[in-house]
CSV table of C-alpha atoms in Angstrom, one decimal:
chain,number,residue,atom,x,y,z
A,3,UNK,CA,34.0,-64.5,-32.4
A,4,UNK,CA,34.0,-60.7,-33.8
A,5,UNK,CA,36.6,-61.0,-36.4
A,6,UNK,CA,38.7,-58.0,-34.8
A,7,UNK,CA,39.3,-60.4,-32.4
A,8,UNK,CA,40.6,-63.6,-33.8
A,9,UNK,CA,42.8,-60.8,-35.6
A,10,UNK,CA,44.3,-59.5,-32.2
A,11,UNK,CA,44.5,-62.9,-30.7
A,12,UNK,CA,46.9,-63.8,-34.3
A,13,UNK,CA,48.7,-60.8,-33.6
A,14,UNK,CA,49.6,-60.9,-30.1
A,15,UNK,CA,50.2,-64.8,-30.2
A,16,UNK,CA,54.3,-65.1,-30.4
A,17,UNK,CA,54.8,-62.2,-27.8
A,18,UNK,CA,51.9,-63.2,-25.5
A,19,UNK,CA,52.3,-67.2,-24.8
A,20,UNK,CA,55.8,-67.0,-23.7
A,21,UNK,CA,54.2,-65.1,-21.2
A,22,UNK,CA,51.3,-67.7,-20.4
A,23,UNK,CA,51.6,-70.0,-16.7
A,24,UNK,CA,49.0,-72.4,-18.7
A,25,UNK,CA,48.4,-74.4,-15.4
A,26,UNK,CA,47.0,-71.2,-13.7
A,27,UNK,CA,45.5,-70.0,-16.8
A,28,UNK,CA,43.5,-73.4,-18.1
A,29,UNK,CA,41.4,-73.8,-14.9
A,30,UNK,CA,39.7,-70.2,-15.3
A,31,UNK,CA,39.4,-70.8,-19.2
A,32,UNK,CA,37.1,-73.9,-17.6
A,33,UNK,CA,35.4,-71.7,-15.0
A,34,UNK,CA,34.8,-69.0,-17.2
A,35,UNK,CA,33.4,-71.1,-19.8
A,36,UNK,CA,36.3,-70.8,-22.5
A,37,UNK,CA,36.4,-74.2,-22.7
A,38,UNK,CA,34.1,-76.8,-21.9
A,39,UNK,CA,35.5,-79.3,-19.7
A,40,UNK,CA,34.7,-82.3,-21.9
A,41,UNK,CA,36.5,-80.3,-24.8
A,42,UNK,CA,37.9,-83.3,-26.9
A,43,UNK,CA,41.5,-80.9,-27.0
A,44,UNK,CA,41.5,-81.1,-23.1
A,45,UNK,CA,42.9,-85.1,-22.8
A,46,UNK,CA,45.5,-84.5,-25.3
A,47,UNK,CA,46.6,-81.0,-24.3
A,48,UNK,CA,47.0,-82.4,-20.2
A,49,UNK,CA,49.6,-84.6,-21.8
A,50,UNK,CA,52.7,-82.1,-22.5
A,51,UNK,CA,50.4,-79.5,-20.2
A,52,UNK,CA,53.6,-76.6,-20.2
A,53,UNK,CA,55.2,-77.8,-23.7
A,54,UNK,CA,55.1,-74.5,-25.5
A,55,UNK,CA,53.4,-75.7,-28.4
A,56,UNK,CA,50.5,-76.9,-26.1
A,57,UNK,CA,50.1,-73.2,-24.7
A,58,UNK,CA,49.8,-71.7,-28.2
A,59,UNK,CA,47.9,-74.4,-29.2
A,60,UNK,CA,45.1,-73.4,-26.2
A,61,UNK,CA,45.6,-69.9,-27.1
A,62,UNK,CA,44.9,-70.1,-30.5
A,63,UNK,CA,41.9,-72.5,-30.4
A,64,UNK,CA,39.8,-69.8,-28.4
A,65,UNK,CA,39.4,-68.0,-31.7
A,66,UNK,CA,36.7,-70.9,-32.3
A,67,UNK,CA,34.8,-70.8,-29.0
A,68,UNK,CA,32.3,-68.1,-29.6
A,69,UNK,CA,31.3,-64.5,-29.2
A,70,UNK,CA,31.8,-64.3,-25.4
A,71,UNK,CA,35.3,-66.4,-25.8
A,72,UNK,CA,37.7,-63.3,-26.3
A,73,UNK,CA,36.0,-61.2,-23.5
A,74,UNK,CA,36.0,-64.4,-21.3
A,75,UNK,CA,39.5,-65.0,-21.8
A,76,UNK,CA,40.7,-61.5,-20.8
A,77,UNK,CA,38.4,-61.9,-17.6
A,78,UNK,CA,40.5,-65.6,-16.9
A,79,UNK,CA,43.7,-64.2,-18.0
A,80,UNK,CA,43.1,-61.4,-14.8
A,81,UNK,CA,42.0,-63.5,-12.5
A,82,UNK,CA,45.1,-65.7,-13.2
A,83,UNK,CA,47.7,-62.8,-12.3
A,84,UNK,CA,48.0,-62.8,-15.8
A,85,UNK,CA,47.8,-59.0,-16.0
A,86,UNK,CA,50.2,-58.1,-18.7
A,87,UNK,CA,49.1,-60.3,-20.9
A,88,UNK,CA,45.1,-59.3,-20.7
A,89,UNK,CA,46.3,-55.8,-21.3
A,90,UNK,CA,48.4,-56.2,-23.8
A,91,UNK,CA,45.6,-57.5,-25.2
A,92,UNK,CA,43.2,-55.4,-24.8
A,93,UNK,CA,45.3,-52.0,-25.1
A,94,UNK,CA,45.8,-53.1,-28.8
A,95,UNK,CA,42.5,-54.6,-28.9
A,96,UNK,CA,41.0,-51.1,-28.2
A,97,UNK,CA,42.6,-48.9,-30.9
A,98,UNK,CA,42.0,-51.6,-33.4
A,99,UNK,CA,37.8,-51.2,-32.5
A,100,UNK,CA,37.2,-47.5,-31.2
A,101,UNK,CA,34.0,-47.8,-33.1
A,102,UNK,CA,32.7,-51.3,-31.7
A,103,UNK,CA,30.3,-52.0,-29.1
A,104,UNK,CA,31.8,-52.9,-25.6
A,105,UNK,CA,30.2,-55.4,-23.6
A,106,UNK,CA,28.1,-53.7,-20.8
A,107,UNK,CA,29.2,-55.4,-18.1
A,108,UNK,CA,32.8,-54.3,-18.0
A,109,UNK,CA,32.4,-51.2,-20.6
A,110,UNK,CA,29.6,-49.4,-18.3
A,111,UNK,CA,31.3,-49.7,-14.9
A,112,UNK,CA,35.0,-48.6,-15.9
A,113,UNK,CA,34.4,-45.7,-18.6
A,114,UNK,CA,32.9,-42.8,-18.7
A,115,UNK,CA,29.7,-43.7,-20.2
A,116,UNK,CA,26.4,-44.5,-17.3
A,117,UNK,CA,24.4,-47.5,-17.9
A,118,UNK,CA,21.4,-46.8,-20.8
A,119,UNK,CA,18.0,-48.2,-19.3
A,120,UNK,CA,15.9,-49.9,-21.3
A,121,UNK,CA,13.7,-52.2,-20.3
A,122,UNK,CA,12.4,-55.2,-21.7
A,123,UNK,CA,8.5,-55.6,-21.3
A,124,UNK,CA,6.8,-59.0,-20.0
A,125,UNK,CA,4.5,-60.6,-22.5
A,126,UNK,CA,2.6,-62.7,-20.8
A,127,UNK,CA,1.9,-63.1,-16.6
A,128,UNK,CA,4.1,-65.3,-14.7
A,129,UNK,CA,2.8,-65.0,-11.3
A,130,UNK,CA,-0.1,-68.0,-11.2
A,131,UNK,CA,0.7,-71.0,-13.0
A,132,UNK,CA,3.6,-72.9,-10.7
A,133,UNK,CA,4.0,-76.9,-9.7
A,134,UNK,CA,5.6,-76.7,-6.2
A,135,UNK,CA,6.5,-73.0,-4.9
A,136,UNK,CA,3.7,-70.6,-4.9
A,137,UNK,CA,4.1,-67.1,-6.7
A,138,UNK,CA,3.0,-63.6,-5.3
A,139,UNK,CA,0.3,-62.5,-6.9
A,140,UNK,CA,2.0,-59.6,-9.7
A,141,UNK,CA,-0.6,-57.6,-11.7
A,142,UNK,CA,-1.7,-54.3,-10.1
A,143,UNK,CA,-1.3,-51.0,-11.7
A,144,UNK,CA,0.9,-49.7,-10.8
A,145,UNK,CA,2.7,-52.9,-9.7
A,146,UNK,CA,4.4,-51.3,-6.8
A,147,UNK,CA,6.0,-48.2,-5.0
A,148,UNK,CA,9.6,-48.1,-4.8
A,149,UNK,CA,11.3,-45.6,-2.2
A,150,UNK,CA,14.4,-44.9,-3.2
A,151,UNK,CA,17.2,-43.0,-0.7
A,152,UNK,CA,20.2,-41.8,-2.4
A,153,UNK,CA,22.8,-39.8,0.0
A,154,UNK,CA,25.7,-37.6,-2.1
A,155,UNK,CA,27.0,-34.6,-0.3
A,156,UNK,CA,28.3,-35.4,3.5
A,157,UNK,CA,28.8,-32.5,6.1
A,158,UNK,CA,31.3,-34.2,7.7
A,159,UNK,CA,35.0,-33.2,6.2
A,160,UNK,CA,35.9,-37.2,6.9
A,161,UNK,CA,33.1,-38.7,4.5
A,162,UNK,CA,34.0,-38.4,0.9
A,163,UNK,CA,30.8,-37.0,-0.9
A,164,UNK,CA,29.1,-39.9,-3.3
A,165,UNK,CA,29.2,-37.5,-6.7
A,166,UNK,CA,28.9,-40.7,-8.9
A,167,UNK,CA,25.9,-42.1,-6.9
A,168,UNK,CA,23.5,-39.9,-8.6
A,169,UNK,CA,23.6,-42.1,-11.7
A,170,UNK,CA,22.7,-45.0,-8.9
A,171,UNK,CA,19.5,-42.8,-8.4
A,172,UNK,CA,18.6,-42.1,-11.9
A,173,UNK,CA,19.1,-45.6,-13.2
A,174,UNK,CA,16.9,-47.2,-10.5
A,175,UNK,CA,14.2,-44.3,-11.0
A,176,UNK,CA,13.9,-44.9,-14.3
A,177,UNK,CA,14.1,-48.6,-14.3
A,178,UNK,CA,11.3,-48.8,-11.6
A,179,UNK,CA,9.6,-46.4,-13.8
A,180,UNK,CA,9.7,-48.7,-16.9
A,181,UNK,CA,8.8,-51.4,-15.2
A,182,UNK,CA,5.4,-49.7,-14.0
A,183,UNK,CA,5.8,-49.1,-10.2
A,184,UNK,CA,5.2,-45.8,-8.7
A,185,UNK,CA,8.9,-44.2,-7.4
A,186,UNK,CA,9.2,-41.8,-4.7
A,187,UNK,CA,12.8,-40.9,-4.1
A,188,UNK,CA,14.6,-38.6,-1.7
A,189,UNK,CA,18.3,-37.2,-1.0
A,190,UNK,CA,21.0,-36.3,1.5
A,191,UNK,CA,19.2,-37.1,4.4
A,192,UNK,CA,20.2,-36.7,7.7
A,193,UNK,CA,19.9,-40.0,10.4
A,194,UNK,CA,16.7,-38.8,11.4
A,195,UNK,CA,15.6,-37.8,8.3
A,196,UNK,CA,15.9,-40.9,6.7
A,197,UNK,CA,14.0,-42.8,9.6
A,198,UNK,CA,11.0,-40.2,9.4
A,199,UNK,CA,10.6,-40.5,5.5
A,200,UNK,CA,10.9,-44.4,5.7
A,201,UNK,CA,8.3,-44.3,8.5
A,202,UNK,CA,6.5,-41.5,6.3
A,203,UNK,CA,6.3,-44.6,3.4
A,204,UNK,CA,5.4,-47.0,5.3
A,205,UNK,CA,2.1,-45.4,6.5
A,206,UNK,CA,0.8,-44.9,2.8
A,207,UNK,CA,-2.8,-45.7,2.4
A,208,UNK,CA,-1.7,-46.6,-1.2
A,209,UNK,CA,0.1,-50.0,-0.4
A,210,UNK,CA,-3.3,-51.3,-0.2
A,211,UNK,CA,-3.8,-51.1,-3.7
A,212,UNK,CA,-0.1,-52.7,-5.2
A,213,UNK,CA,1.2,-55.8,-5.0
A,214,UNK,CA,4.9,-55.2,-3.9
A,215,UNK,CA,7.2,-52.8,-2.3
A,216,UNK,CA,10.8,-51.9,-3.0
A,217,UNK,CA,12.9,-49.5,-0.3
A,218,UNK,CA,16.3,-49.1,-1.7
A,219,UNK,CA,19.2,-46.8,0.4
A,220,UNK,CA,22.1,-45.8,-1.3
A,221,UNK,CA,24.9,-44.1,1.4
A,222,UNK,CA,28.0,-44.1,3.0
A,223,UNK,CA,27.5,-47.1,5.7
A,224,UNK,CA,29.7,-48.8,8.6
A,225,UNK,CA,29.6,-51.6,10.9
A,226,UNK,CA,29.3,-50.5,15.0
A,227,UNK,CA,30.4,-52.1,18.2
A,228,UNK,CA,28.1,-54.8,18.0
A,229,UNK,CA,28.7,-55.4,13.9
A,230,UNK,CA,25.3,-54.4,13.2
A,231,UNK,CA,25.1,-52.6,9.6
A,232,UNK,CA,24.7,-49.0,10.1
A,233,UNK,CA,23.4,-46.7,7.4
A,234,UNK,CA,25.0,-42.6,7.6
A,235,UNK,CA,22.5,-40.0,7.3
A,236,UNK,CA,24.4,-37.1,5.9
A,237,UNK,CA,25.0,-35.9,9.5
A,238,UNK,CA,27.6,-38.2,10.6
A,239,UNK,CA,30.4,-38.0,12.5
A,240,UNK,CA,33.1,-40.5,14.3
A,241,UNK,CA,31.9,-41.6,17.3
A,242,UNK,CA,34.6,-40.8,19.0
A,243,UNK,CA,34.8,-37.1,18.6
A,244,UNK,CA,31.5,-35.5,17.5
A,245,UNK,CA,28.7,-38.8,18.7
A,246,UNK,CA,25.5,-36.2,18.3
A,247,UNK,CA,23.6,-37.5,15.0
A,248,UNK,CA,21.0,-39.9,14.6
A,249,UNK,CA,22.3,-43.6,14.3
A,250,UNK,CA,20.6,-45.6,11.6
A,251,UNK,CA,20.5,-49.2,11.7
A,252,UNK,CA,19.3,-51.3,8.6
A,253,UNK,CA,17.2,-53.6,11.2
A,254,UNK,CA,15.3,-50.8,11.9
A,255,UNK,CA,13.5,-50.1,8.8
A,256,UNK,CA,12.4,-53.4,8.7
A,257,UNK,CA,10.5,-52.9,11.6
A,258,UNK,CA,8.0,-50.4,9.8
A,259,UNK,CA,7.4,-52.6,7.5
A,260,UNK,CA,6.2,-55.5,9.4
A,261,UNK,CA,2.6,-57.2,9.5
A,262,UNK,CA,1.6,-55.0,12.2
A,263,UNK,CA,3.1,-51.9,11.7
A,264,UNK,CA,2.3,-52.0,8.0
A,265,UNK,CA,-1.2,-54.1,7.5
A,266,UNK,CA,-1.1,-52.7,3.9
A,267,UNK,CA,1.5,-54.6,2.8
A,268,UNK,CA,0.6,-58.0,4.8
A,269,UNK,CA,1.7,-60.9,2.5
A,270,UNK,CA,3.5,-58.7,-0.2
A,271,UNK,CA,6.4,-59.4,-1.0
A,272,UNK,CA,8.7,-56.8,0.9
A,273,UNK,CA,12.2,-56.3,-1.1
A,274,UNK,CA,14.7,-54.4,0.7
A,275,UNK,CA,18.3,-53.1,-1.1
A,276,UNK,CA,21.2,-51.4,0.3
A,277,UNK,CA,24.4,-50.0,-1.7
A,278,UNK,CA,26.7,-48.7,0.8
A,279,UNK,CA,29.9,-50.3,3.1
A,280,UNK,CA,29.4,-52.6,5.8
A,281,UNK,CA,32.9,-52.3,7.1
A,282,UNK,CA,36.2,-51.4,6.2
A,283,UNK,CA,37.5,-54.5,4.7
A,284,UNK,CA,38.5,-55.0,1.5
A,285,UNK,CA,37.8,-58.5,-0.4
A,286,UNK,CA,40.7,-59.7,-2.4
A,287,UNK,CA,40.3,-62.6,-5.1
A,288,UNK,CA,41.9,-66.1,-3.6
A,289,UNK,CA,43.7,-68.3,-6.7
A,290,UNK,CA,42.4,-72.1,-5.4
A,291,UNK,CA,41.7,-75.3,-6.4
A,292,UNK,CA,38.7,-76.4,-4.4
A,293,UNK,CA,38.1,-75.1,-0.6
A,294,UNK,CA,35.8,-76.7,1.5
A,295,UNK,CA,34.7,-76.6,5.1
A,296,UNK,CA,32.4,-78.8,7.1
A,297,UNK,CA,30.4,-78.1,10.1
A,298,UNK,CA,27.6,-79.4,11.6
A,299,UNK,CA,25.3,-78.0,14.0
A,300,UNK,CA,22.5,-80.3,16.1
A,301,UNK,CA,20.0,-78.1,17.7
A,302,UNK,CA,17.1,-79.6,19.8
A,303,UNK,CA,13.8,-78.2,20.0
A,304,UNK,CA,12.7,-77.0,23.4
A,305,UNK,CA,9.3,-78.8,24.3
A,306,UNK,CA,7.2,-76.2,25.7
A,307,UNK,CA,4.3,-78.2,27.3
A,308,UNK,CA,0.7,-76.7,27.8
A,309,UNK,CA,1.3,-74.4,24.8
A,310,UNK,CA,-2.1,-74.3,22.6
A,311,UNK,CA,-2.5,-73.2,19.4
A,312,UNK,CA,-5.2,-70.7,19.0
A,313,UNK,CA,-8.0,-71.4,16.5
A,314,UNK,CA,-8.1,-68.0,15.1
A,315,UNK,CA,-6.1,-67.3,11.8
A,316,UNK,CA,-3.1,-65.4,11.9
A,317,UNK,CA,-0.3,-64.1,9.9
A,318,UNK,CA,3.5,-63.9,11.1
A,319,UNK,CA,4.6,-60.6,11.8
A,320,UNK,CA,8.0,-60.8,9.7
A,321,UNK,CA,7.1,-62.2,6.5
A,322,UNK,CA,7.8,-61.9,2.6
A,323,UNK,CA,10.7,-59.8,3.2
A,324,UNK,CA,14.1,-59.8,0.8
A,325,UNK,CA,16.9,-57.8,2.4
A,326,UNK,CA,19.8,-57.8,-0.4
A,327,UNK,CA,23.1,-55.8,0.7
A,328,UNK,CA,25.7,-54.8,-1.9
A,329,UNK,CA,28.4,-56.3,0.3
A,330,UNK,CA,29.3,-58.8,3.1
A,331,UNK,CA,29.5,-57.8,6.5
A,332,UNK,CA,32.1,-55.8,7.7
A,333,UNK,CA,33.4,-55.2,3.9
A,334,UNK,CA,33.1,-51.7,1.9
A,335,UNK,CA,31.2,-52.3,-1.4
A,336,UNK,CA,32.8,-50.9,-4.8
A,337,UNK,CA,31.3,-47.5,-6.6
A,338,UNK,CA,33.1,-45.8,-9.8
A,339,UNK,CA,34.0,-42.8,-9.3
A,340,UNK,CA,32.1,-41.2,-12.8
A,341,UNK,CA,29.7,-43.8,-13.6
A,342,UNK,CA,28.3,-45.0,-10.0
A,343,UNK,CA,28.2,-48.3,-7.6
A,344,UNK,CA,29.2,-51.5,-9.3
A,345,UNK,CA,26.2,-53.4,-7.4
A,346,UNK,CA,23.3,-50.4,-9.0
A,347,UNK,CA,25.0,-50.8,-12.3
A,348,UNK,CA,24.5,-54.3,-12.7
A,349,UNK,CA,21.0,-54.9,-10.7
A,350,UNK,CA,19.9,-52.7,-13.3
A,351,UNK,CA,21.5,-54.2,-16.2
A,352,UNK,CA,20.4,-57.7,-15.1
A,353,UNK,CA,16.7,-56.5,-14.0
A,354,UNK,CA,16.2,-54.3,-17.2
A,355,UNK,CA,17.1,-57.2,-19.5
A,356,UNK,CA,15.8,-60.3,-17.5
A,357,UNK,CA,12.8,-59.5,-15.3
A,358,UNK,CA,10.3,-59.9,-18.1
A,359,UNK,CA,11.1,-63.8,-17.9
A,360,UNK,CA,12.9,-64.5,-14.5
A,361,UNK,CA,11.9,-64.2,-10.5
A,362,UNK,CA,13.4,-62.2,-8.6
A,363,UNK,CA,15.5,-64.6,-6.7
A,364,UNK,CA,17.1,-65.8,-9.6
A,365,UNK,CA,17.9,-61.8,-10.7
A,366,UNK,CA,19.8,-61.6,-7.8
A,367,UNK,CA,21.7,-64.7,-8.1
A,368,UNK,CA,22.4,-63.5,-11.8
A,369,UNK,CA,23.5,-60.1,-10.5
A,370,UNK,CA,26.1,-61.7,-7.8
A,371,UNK,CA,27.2,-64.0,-10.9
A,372,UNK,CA,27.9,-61.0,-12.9
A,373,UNK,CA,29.4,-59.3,-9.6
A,374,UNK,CA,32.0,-62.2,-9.2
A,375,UNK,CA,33.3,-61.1,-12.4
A,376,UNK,CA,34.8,-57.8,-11.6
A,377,UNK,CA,37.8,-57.2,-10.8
A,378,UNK,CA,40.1,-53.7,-9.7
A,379,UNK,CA,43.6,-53.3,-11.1
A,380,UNK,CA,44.8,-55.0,-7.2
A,381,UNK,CA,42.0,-57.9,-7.3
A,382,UNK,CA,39.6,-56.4,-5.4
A,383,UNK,CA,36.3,-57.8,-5.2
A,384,UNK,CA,32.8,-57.9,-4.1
A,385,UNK,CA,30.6,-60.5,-3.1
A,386,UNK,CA,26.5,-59.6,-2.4
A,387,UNK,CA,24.4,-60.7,0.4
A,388,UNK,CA,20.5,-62.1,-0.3
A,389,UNK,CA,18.4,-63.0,3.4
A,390,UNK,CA,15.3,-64.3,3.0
A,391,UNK,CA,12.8,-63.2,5.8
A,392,UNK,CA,9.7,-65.5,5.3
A,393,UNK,CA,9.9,-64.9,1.5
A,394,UNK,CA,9.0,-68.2,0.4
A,395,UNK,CA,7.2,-67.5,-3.2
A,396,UNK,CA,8.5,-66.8,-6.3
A,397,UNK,CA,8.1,-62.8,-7.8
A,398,UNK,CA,7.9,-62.1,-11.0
A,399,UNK,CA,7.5,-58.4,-11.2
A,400,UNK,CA,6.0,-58.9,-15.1
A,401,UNK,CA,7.4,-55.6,-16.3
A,402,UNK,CA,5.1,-53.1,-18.2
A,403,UNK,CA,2.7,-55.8,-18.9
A,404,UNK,CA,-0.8,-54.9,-17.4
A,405,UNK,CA,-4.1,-56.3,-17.5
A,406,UNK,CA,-7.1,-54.7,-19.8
A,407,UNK,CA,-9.9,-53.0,-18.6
C-alpha cells in the first residue's frame, strides 16, 4: 500500500472507527477482497466481533493488505452505508496526494479528465490452438469493421441532449482503431436514418474480406408497450402527443445482419453494443447476506413425425451474434455528465488493457465486474446484459498483431 495511505488510514483511525458498524462493514471487506476469508485474524476477531478494540484492530491491519486494499476499502466502506467515513477518508486523502495517480476506474468516470486510450498489442495469435470450444478464426487485416452510432443533440425539447457522449464516440473510434479494425462512425441520426445507415453497412462488399463485425449505438433509448428495447433517433417524440418519427427497435438491426441478409458475414462472429436506457428504472444497491431463488421449468419436446432432414449443408440463419446492452431491461443506464457513459468508459478500459490475452466473453464479464463496483452518492447502480445468439466460439480479437506478408 502507497505510503500516503497507511498515513491517512493512521490519521483518521480514532475519529473514524467510532463511526464503523463492523458487522456491515467486514462482509464487503471479504467481498471486495480486503481480506481473504481464511485470514488467520478473521477466527479471533469473530470472537469480540463489535468490541472496539476489534474494529480498530480490522481497521488498522488493511494497511498490510496490498496496493488495491485502501481503494477497496473505500469502495466496501460505501457500499456498507458507511458514507461518512469513506469520505472522510478520502477528502483528506485527496489534498494529501494532488500529485498521485488515481485509479482509472473510479478517477476517469467521476472527474473531469476522459479515459486515455492506449492499447495493448497481442503478441502472439490466440484464435487456433483450443482443447474443447472452438475459436473464430481472428487474423485478417484489417480485423474487422466497426459501425459506430453516437446520437448527442435531440430536437425534441423533452430529451436532454447527450454532450458527454462524444467522448463515448472518440474512445471507441480510437480504440477500434488501435486494435486494427476499420471504423465507420455516424451522428444524430434520425429513426430512419439510423435504420438506412445500418442497412447501408450491412450490404458492404468488404465483410467478405474481415473476420468480425462490431455495430455499436450510443442514444437516448426507452422500453414501449410491449417492453421491447427501443433505440431514439434524434427525431423523437412522446407517443402520446407528437407519434410521427421512425420507431427503432434493437431487434431490428439484427435482422440485417443475419445469414441471409448478410452472406458476407456468415459464421463471423457478429458483436452487437448498445449504451443507452431501457426504461425508466433506477437500480439501487440491496445490503444482503445471501439471496437465492429456485425454479424449475420442464419443457417437452414436440415430436413432429415425417420431418426429414435434408442432405444438403446449411447454416442457421441467426448465428455468432453477441448482443451486449449497457443496462437491464426496463432500467436507464448511467452517463457522466463531462466525461461520458459509465458502460463506454470501462469497455474501453477493460478491452484496451486486456484484449491482447482474453476472449471476448470474458471482457465482458470483466467489464460488468468492474460495473458492479460503481456507485452514485444515492447507491445507484448498473448491472449489464450479455445474450448469446448462436455465439458458441471463443474471439480473441488479437489486437494490432498481424500476420507477415
Amino acid at each position: 500500500m502507497d505510503k500516503r495511505d497507511r498515513r491517512q488510514i493512521d490519521h483518521c483511525c480514532e475519529s473514524v472507527v467510532p463511526k464503523i458498524d463492523i458487522t456491515k462493514l467486514l462482509p464487503k471487506l471479504l467481498e471486495n477482497k480486503v481480506y481473504n476469508r481464511d485470514d488467520v485474524n478473521i477466527p479471533r476477531w469473530r470472537k469480540k466481533l463489535e468490541a472496539r478494540d476489534t474494529v480498530k484492530d480490522v481497521f488498522l491491519t488493511i494497511k498490510t493488505r496490498g496496493p488495491n486494499a485502501f481503494k477497496n476499502l473505500i469502495i466496501s466502506l460505501r457500499q456498507s452505508n458507511h458514507e461518512e467515513v469513506a469520505n472522510i477518508l478520502e477528502e483528506k486523502h485527496n489534498k494529501s496526494s494532488n500529485t498521485r495517480q488515481e485509479d482509472p476506474l473510479t478517477h476517469h468516470i467521476f472527474s473531469d479528465k476522459p479515459l486515455t486510450i492506449q492499447v495493448r498489442k497481442a503478441t502472439r495469435f490466440l484464435d487456433c490452438e483450443y482443447d474443447v470450444i472452438e475459436r473464430y478464426p481472428m487474423r485478417s487485416k484489417p480485423r474487422g469493421l466497426v459501425l459506430i452510432i453516437t446520437n448527442i443533440v435531440y430536437e425534441s425539447s423533452d430529451e436532454k441532449h447527450r454532450f458527454s457522449a462524444k467522448h463515448d464516440k472518440d474512445n471507441l473510434e480510437k480504440l477500434f482503431e488501435e486494435m486494427g479494425f476499420i471504423v465507420v462512425t455516424h451522428g444524430n441520426l434520425t429513426g430512419q436514418e439510423m435504420k438506412d445507415k445500418i442497412k447501408d453497412f450491412s450490404k458492404r462488399d468488404d465483410l467478405r474480406k474481415v473476420d468480425s463485425c462490431f455495430v455499436i449505438v450510443t442514444s437516448h433509448g426507452t422500453e414501449d408497450e410491449d417492453s421491447n428495447t427501443e433505440i431514439q433517433g434524434t427525431d423523437y417524440h412522446s407517443a402520446s402527443r407528437q407519434p410521427n418519427y421512425e420507431k427503432v427497435l434493437c431487434t431490428e438491426i439484427f435482422e440485417y445482419f443475419t445469414t441471409e441478409a448478410c452472406p458476407q458475414l456468415a459464421e463471423k462472429p457478429k458483436i452487437f453494443i448498445f449504451q443507452l436506457c431501457r426504461g425508466k428504472k433506477r437500480q439501487k444497491g440491496v445490503a444482503h447476506n445471501r439471496i437465492t431463488t429456485d425454479t424449475c421449468v420442464s419443457v417437452k419436446p414436440t415430436d413432429e413425425p415425417g420431418l426429414e432432414i435434408p442432405h444438403y449443408q446449411t447454416t442457421r440463419n441467426y448465428s455468432d451474434m453477441l448482443v451486449v446492452q449497457s443496462t437491464l431491461p426496463g432500467y436507464v443506464s448511467y452517463r457522466d455528465s463531462i466525461t461520458g457513459s459509465w458502460f463506454i468508459q470501462i469497455l474501453c478500459k477493460i478491452f484496451m488493457n486486456h484484449a491482447h490475452t482474453n476472449h471476448v466473453l470474458d471482457l465482458f464479464s470483466m467489464i460488468d465486474m468492474e460495473l458492479k463496483l460503481l456507485r452514485t452518492m444515492h447507491n445507484e447502480c448498473q448491472t449489464s446484459s450479455v445474450q448469446s445468439w448462436g455465439f458458441n466460439k471463443h474471439c480473441y480479437l488479437n489486437p494490432g498483431l498481424f500476420m507477415e506478408l
